[in-house]
């Protein structure tokens, strides 16, 4: 079988790519906002974390983040991490590996690599550099003793949640009605109808990330259920039926033993939509067990950490809204009974693409292999699934996965960067004609499913 070569990674070295304005404008703004926030909250933070030591640490953090901003803007090479968190060794080994690969490539094309070769913001793979940026932000906290676990994006995530109260209440009210309906007999067509709704609500929940808006919280107070119809024609790939078929068959074959994994993306409204999807899967008996995967550190501004998970559930339980607080009590019960589990693996905040998971993180790969269906939320997960490459949009999703098949899987992703696969002829052009920002604005989306399950390397890994 002949196969075309894997295209190169997205990179900010191409001024017409979305990576370029991200490095040039969005990232400096994100870093300035962190510095501003720390400066403005100084007295509160110092009081909370304890006196003069905290004040000195905060000063050092502000200095480190300002310096990082300067390094990005002047295209300085990536330096090894200096903190002692257990993943620092892996990161530094990965940095050395990437530099070696770059050296080999330079030499193979007859250029002198020189001694100063390094990975640079505007020259190398965008995904790698962007992940490294968020790990360097974490380094600034990790170099402290009192502020070690301070989340520099915590306030923004909490504000985003609060701004979505109305949408959250509308969504939980609707979910409660559906749960009540399921207390009686529900025909299969109704199960399918609600599955589509909750899958799509969770998909469009991904419009709300804070890194795309450089931390700007967008208030949304429209009813999420009524939005779905208007958004329908912006769904470029819709594998919902395949997703439903996989779960329906698993539920039929395995009865009470179907496990679904949800690889989370953003805190705030998106997380609530994911919790509602998981509740629907349990209520409808399409799944009996849901494993959520969060980040082990603050990541890409709005990604869910275990701290955000706890904060969100605590706040939902306390909300002055009956459906929300009752659902939340029910979810705390699921967590106690291990019907739901939440965990955070460091691999999710490494720069590796997912075709590398089986070798770079075999324990996580094996964990996912035990699932019946893995749902990956959001743009960054999509970029890692398809190796963040300059694919022809008509490339098949399975080909772009490059051998990553731990279990049947699904990506629910609104488009926020110039990388997409699985389209049919003419679709990209039609979207472009209607909306020149179709690839980056979060207003278009894909539900892409790959049914395959195996762990043996295929031709696609090449
Ligand atoms: O993964 P998410 O939350 O959907 O999006 C994260 C994100 O805003 O960050 C990247 C650029 O900084 C974009 O590719 C992507 O859209
Ligand atoms: Mn995110």
XYZ file of N, CA, C and O in Angstrom, residues 308-444:
548
model
N -9.520 22.412 40.227
C -10.705 23.013 39.570
C -11.901 22.066 39.662
O -13.049 22.497 39.791
N -11.611 20.789 39.522
C -12.679 19.779 39.608
C -13.383 19.902 40.963
O -14.611 20.017 41.030
N -12.586 19.904 42.052
C -13.177 19.991 43.400
C -13.920 21.316 43.573
O -15.035 21.350 44.086
N -13.284 22.398 43.131
C -13.885 23.717 43.285
C -15.243 23.756 42.564
O -16.239 24.268 43.091
N -15.282 23.201 41.356
C -16.512 23.246 40.554
C -17.628 22.453 41.232
O -18.760 22.934 41.376
N -17.292 21.227 41.662
C -18.340 20.420 42.296
C -18.812 21.065 43.603
O -20.020 21.119 43.865
N -17.877 21.577 44.388
C -18.290 22.238 45.637
C -19.214 23.409 45.350
O -20.222 23.612 46.023
N -18.878 24.176 44.321
C -19.706 25.346 43.999
C -21.044 24.961 43.417
O -22.059 25.615 43.699
N -21.074 23.912 42.623
C -22.363 23.479 42.066
C -23.266 22.977 43.195
O -24.471 23.235 43.201
N -22.686 22.253 44.128
C -23.498 21.737 45.244
C -24.090 22.884 46.064
O -25.191 22.776 46.593
N -23.338 23.989 46.128
C -23.803 25.122 46.946
C -24.667 26.110 46.163
O -25.174 27.066 46.733
N -24.823 25.890 44.857
C -25.564 26.878 44.047
C -27.017 26.954 44.495
O -27.626 25.943 44.821
N -27.531 28.171 44.450
C -28.902 28.384 44.874
C -29.837 28.062 43.703
O -30.590 28.900 43.235
N -29.730 26.833 43.229
C -30.545 26.393 42.096
C -30.767 24.891 42.289
O -29.806 24.102 42.320
N -32.038 24.514 42.426
C -32.334 23.152 42.890
C -31.741 22.074 41.971
O -31.042 21.161 42.433
N -31.998 22.184 40.654
C -31.519 21.114 39.760
C -30.004 20.979 39.835
O -29.459 19.868 39.894
N -29.319 22.122 39.871
C -27.848 22.068 39.894
C -27.347 21.427 41.175
O -26.509 20.511 41.142
N -27.889 21.872 42.313
C -27.342 21.331 43.560
C -27.745 19.865 43.741
O -26.941 19.058 44.204
N -28.944 19.494 43.299
C -29.324 18.073 43.442
C -28.469 17.172 42.557
O -28.028 16.104 42.976
N -28.242 17.634 41.334
C -27.397 16.822 40.438
C -26.001 16.671 41.027
O -25.397 15.593 40.983
N -25.520 17.774 41.567
C -24.172 17.760 42.102
C -24.050 16.770 43.278
O -23.065 16.036 43.378
N -25.097 16.723 44.136
C -25.073 15.740 45.259
C -25.003 14.328 44.678
O -24.309 13.454 45.193
N -25.774 14.124 43.622
C -25.803 12.807 42.994
C -24.409 12.445 42.470
O -23.931 11.325 42.612
N -23.712 13.450 41.910
C -22.370 13.195 41.350
C -21.363 12.907 42.451
O -20.465 12.095 42.273
N -21.535 13.580 43.598
C -20.635 13.278 44.717
C -20.841 11.816 45.136
O -19.884 11.123 45.488
N -22.090 11.371 45.038
C -22.394 9.960 45.351
C -21.701 9.025 44.354
O -21.121 8.003 44.735
N -21.747 9.385 43.069
C -21.070 8.554 42.050
C -19.571 8.448 42.358
O -18.953 7.406 42.174
N -19.007 9.580 42.811
C -17.559 9.585 43.069
C -17.235 8.687 44.270
O -16.253 7.949 44.252
N -18.106 8.744 45.276
C -17.890 7.881 46.464
C -17.983 6.413 46.076
O -17.194 5.590 46.519
N -18.969 6.110 45.214
C -19.208 4.716 44.832
C -18.268 4.256 43.713
O -18.360 3.124 43.257
N -17.431 5.143 43.250
C -16.512 4.884 42.130
C -17.224 4.567 40.803
O -16.676 3.940 39.907
N -18.471 5.000 40.714
C -19.160 4.935 39.421
C -18.476 5.948 38.498
O -18.344 5.739 37.303
N -18.064 7.041 39.117
C -17.219 8.026 38.438
C -15.866 8.060 39.143
O -15.810 7.962 40.381
N -14.838 8.226 38.347
C -13.512 8.440 38.932
C -12.869 9.607 38.216
O -13.146 9.838 37.031
N -12.011 10.303 38.921
C -11.279 11.385 38.262
C -9.808 11.210 38.610
O -9.459 10.894 39.740
N -8.972 11.358 37.599
C -7.537 11.192 37.842
C -6.749 12.151 36.962
O -7.290 12.699 35.991
N -5.492 12.351 37.325
C -4.655 13.285 36.549
C -3.301 12.625 36.307
O -2.628 12.252 37.260
N -2.946 12.466 35.066
C -1.661 11.850 34.710
C -0.756 12.927 34.116
O -1.221 13.756 33.329
N 0.524 12.881 34.459
C 1.453 13.906 33.953
C 1.606 13.893 32.425
O 2.019 14.896 31.845
N 1.286 12.771 31.798
C 1.471 12.717 30.340
C 0.619 13.761 29.620
O 1.005 14.269 28.569
N -0.521 14.098 30.205
C -1.402 15.079 29.540
C -0.746 16.454 29.474
O -1.158 17.298 28.686
N 0.249 16.684 30.314
C 0.956 17.973 30.217
C 2.414 17.769 29.779
O 3.297 18.506 30.189
N 2.612 16.776 28.946
C 3.887 16.641 28.233
C 3.657 17.132 26.793
O 2.519 17.278 26.358
N 4.727 17.356 26.035
C 4.524 17.871 24.682
C 4.289 16.763 23.647
O 4.073 17.067 22.479
N 4.311 15.511 24.090
C 4.214 14.402 23.122
C 2.859 14.352 22.431
O 1.829 14.623 23.048
N 2.903 13.943 21.170
C 1.651 13.680 20.475
C 1.192 12.265 20.857
O 1.978 11.467 21.360
N -0.123 11.976 20.635
C -0.655 10.743 21.216
C -0.169 9.476 20.519
O -0.224 8.398 21.105
N 0.328 9.594 19.291
C 0.899 8.390 18.674
C 2.146 7.934 19.440
O 2.591 6.809 19.278
N 2.670 8.804 20.315
C 3.850 8.435 21.112
C 3.464 7.902 22.497
O 4.335 7.519 23.272
N 2.149 7.897 22.805
C 1.751 7.545 24.179
C 2.180 6.126 24.561
O 2.663 5.890 25.663
N 2.011 5.160 23.640
C 2.287 3.770 24.033
C 3.750 3.578 24.420
O 4.056 2.786 25.299
N 4.669 4.336 23.801
C 6.068 4.182 24.213
C 6.446 5.168 25.320
O 7.169 4.823 26.247
N 5.923 6.393 25.264
C 6.331 7.394 26.262
C 5.621 7.195 27.598
O 6.156 7.550 28.648
N 4.410 6.653 27.573
C 3.647 6.515 28.816
C 2.789 5.247 28.761
O 1.554 5.322 28.725
N 3.457 4.075 28.766
C 2.701 2.820 28.585
C 1.618 2.615 29.636
O 0.569 2.031 29.327
N 1.828 3.113 30.854
C 0.796 2.899 31.896
C -0.504 3.623 31.538
O -1.594 3.063 31.649
N -0.391 4.852 31.027
C -1.612 5.576 30.641
C -2.247 4.911 29.413
O -3.466 4.757 29.336
N -1.392 4.486 28.480
C -1.923 3.825 27.282
C -2.704 2.570 27.684
O -3.815 2.333 27.192
N -2.137 1.788 28.626
C -2.837 0.570 29.058
C -4.129 0.900 29.784
O -5.132 0.215 29.627
N -4.104 1.972 30.555
C -5.323 2.398 31.268
C -6.431 2.722 30.245
O -7.551 2.278 30.382
N -6.079 3.483 29.207
C -7.087 3.835 28.194
C -7.538 2.597 27.405
O -8.681 2.524 26.954
N -6.630 1.644 27.253
C -6.977 0.425 26.486
C -8.066 -0.383 27.182
O -8.714 -1.214 26.557
N -8.243 -0.142 28.492
C -9.295 -0.886 29.214
C -10.666 -0.234 29.048
O -11.665 -0.723 29.560
N -10.703 0.865 28.331
C -11.973 1.576 28.177
C -12.746 1.038 26.971
O -12.175 0.466 26.048
N -14.069 1.243 26.994
C -14.868 0.865 25.823
C -14.975 2.010 24.839
O -15.283 1.809 23.671
N -14.744 3.233 25.324
C -14.887 4.394 24.440
C -14.202 5.573 25.117
O -14.497 5.883 26.272
N -13.287 6.207 24.403
C -12.569 7.345 24.999
C -12.966 8.624 24.259
O -12.831 8.699 23.021
N -13.442 9.600 25.008
C -13.846 10.882 24.415
C -12.768 11.921 24.727
O -12.472 12.177 25.902
N -12.186 12.491 23.690
C -11.174 13.529 23.867
C -11.821 14.881 23.620
O -12.364 15.127 22.537
N -11.754 15.738 24.618
C -12.388 17.044 24.486
C -11.401 18.095 23.965
O -10.274 18.190 24.439
N -11.881 18.903 23.018
C -11.208 20.155 22.740
C -10.102 20.149 21.706
O -9.717 19.132 21.140
N -9.635 21.362 21.499
C -8.698 21.630 20.411
C -7.298 21.068 20.672
O -6.685 20.460 19.799
N -6.799 21.263 21.872
C -5.434 20.789 22.145
C -5.374 19.265 22.066
O -4.431 18.699 21.484
N -6.383 18.576 22.613
C -6.402 17.114 22.491
C -6.446 16.702 21.020
O -5.813 15.726 20.635
N -7.204 17.440 20.222
C -7.278 17.120 18.787
C -5.899 17.289 18.145
O -5.444 16.441 17.381
N -5.257 18.407 18.469
C -3.927 18.653 17.898
C -2.976 17.518 18.251
O -2.170 17.082 17.435
N -3.071 17.016 19.486
C -2.183 15.921 19.886
C -2.602 14.594 19.237
O -1.761 13.762 18.928
N -3.898 14.414 19.030
C -4.363 13.186 18.362
C -3.817 13.112 16.942
O -3.408 12.048 16.474
N -3.835 14.246 16.248
C -3.437 14.230 14.829
C -2.015 14.780 14.641
O -1.626 15.176 13.541
N -1.256 14.789 15.716
C 0.171 15.181 15.688
C 0.417 16.620 15.249
O 1.539 16.958 14.864
N -0.616 17.465 15.271
C -0.463 18.896 14.972
C 0.311 19.140 13.673
O 1.259 19.933 13.630
N -0.106 18.443 12.650
C 0.606 18.521 11.370
C -0.180 19.320 10.337
O -1.372 19.522 10.484
N 0.519 19.671 9.284
C -0.124 20.424 8.199
C -0.833 19.458 7.244
O -0.463 19.313 6.087
N -1.824 18.753 7.755
C -2.535 17.749 6.956
C -3.382 18.403 5.876
O -3.957 19.481 6.085
N -3.522 17.699 4.788
C -4.560 18.035 3.824
C -5.890 17.768 4.544
O -6.064 16.697 5.141
N -6.843 18.716 4.531
C -8.096 18.504 5.288
C -8.865 17.241 4.857
O -9.731 16.772 5.598
N -8.523 16.694 3.688
C -9.241 15.484 3.264
C -8.552 14.188 3.719
O -9.004 13.094 3.376
N -7.506 14.303 4.499
C -6.850 13.119 5.086
C -7.840 12.422 6.011
O -8.597 13.085 6.728
N -7.812 11.076 6.011
C -8.729 10.382 6.928
C -8.263 10.539 8.371
O -7.054 10.505 8.645
N -9.238 10.660 9.272
C -8.930 10.812 10.706
C -8.031 9.659 11.166
O -7.021 9.868 11.854
N -8.371 8.435 10.737
C -7.589 7.278 11.195
C -6.131 7.376 10.748
O -5.213 7.060 11.506
N -5.919 7.833 9.555
C -4.542 8.006 9.058
C -3.787 9.027 9.917
O -2.635 8.835 10.286
N -4.489 10.148 10.247
C -3.835 11.211 11.021
C -3.539 10.775 12.464
O -2.678 11.355 13.115
N -4.239 9.738 12.946
C -3.962 9.242 14.308
C -2.620 8.516 14.374
O -2.062 8.320 15.455
N -2.110 8.111 13.252
C -0.775 7.495 13.134
C -0.583 6.328 14.106
O 0.419 6.229 14.812
N -1.593 5.462 14.142
C -1.438 4.234 14.927
C -1.914 4.343 16.362
O -1.780 3.391 17.123
N -2.486 5.460 16.756
C -2.978 5.587 18.138
C -4.396 5.009 18.225
O -5.363 5.652 17.827
N -4.483 3.771 18.717
C -5.795 3.110 18.815
C -5.924 2.351 20.132
O -6.072 1.137 20.137
N -5.868 3.034 21.273
C -5.967 2.294 22.541
C -7.343 1.646 22.706
O -7.475 0.596 23.330
N -8.363 2.301 22.164
C -9.759 1.865 22.307
C -10.542 2.657 21.254
O -10.014 3.635 20.713
N -11.780 2.297 20.962
C -12.562 3.170 20.087
C -12.575 4.585 20.678
O -12.731 4.736 21.898
N -12.388 5.564 19.837
C -12.252 6.915 20.401
C -12.988 7.972 19.579
O -13.320 7.752 18.410
N -13.201 9.092 20.235
C -13.974 10.165 19.624
C -13.367 11.505 20.029
O -12.987 11.700 21.185
N -13.262 12.418 19.069
C -12.812 13.765 19.396
C -13.990 14.717 19.255
O -14.639 14.761 18.204
N -14.265 15.462 20.330
C -15.294 16.509 20.288
C -14.547 17.827 20.322
O -14.011 18.214 21.361
N -14.497 18.508 19.199
C -13.582 19.656 19.111
C -14.131 20.802 18.271
O -14.593 20.583 17.148
N -14.141 21.998 18.841
C -14.425 23.157 18.007
C -13.086 23.631 17.437
O -12.056 23.547 18.107
N -13.104 24.084 16.208
C -11.843 24.399 15.514
C -11.277 25.732 16.005
O -11.918 26.772 15.861
N -10.055 25.646 16.565
C -9.400 26.865 17.035
C -7.967 26.955 16.549
O -7.165 27.683 17.122
N -7.632 26.138 15.579
C -6.324 26.291 14.944
C -6.377 25.658 13.561
O -7.288 24.876 13.263
N -5.394 26.029 12.735
C -5.458 25.654 11.320
C -4.972 24.235 11.061
O -4.013 24.010 10.331
N -5.680 23.298 11.650
C -5.354 21.888 11.462
C -6.660 21.117 11.555
O -7.337 21.157 12.588
N -7.042 20.478 10.455
C -8.281 19.688 10.493
C -8.157 18.561 9.481
O -7.485 18.715 8.453
N -8.765 17.427 9.785
C -8.780 16.299 8.848
C -10.198 15.747 8.762
O -11.089 16.188 9.498
N -10.379 14.806 7.836
C -11.657 14.110 7.752
C -12.725 14.839 6.961
O -13.888 14.438 6.971
N -12.351 15.918 6.244
C -13.368 16.657 5.479
C -13.568 16.023 4.112
O -12.727 15.290 3.606
N -14.724 16.339 3.524
C -14.984 15.882 2.167
C -14.635 16.986 1.188
O -14.525 18.156 1.571
N -14.523 16.588 -0.065
C -14.159 17.549 -1.108
C -15.133 18.746 -1.105
O -16.348 18.562 -1.039
N -14.610 19.941 -1.137
C -15.453 21.147 -1.218
C -15.851 21.719 0.126
O -16.254 22.885 0.213
N -15.753 20.918 1.191
C -16.218 21.407 2.498
C -15.372 22.569 3.035
O -15.910 23.540 3.561
N -14.043 22.430 2.871
C -13.154 23.473 3.404
C -13.440 24.791 2.678
O -13.568 25.848 3.314
N -13.574 24.704 1.375
C -13.813 25.915 0.580
C -15.144 26.566 0.962
O -15.243 27.789 1.120
N -16.181 25.731 1.125
C -17.500 26.274 1.467
C -17.456 26.973 2.833
O -18.030 28.061 3.010
N -16.747 26.364 3.786
C -16.642 26.986 5.113
C -15.873 28.299 5.025
O -16.264 29.311 5.612
N -14.802 28.271 4.260
C -13.972 29.469 4.067
C -14.798 30.608 3.453
O -14.700 31.761 3.871
N -15.647 30.250 2.471
C -16.476 31.276 1.829
C -17.449 31.902 2.818
O -17.730 33.095 2.777
N -17.968 31.068 3.706
C -18.964 31.575 4.644
C -18.314 32.334 5.812
O -18.876 33.314 6.308
N -17.125 31.852 6.220
C -16.495 32.438 7.418
C -14.972 32.319 7.280
O -14.411 31.250 7.513
N -14.308 33.405 6.915
C -12.851 33.329 6.727
C -12.107 32.886 7.994
O -10.988 32.404 7.921
N -12.766 32.992 9.155
C -12.136 32.562 10.415
C -12.529 31.158 10.828
O -12.384 30.779 11.991
N -13.053 30.383 9.895
C -13.663 29.101 10.256
C -12.731 28.158 11.007
O -13.165 27.386 11.848
N -11.431 28.273 10.744
C -10.509 27.321 11.393
C -10.080 27.760 12.792
O -9.549 26.952 13.546
N -10.272 29.012 13.120
C -9.674 29.480 14.375
C -10.664 30.101 15.364
O -10.298 30.383 16.497
N -11.902 30.327 14.943
C -12.821 31.094 15.790
C -13.631 30.269 16.788
O -14.373 30.821 17.596
N -13.547 28.933 16.728
C -14.332 28.091 17.640
C -15.802 28.012 17.260
O -16.627 27.556 18.045
N -16.150 28.464 16.031
C -17.558 28.447 15.615
C -17.897 27.263 14.711
O -19.038 27.109 14.291
N -16.898 26.476 14.359
C -17.095 25.278 13.539
C -16.547 24.107 14.347
O -15.715 24.302 15.232
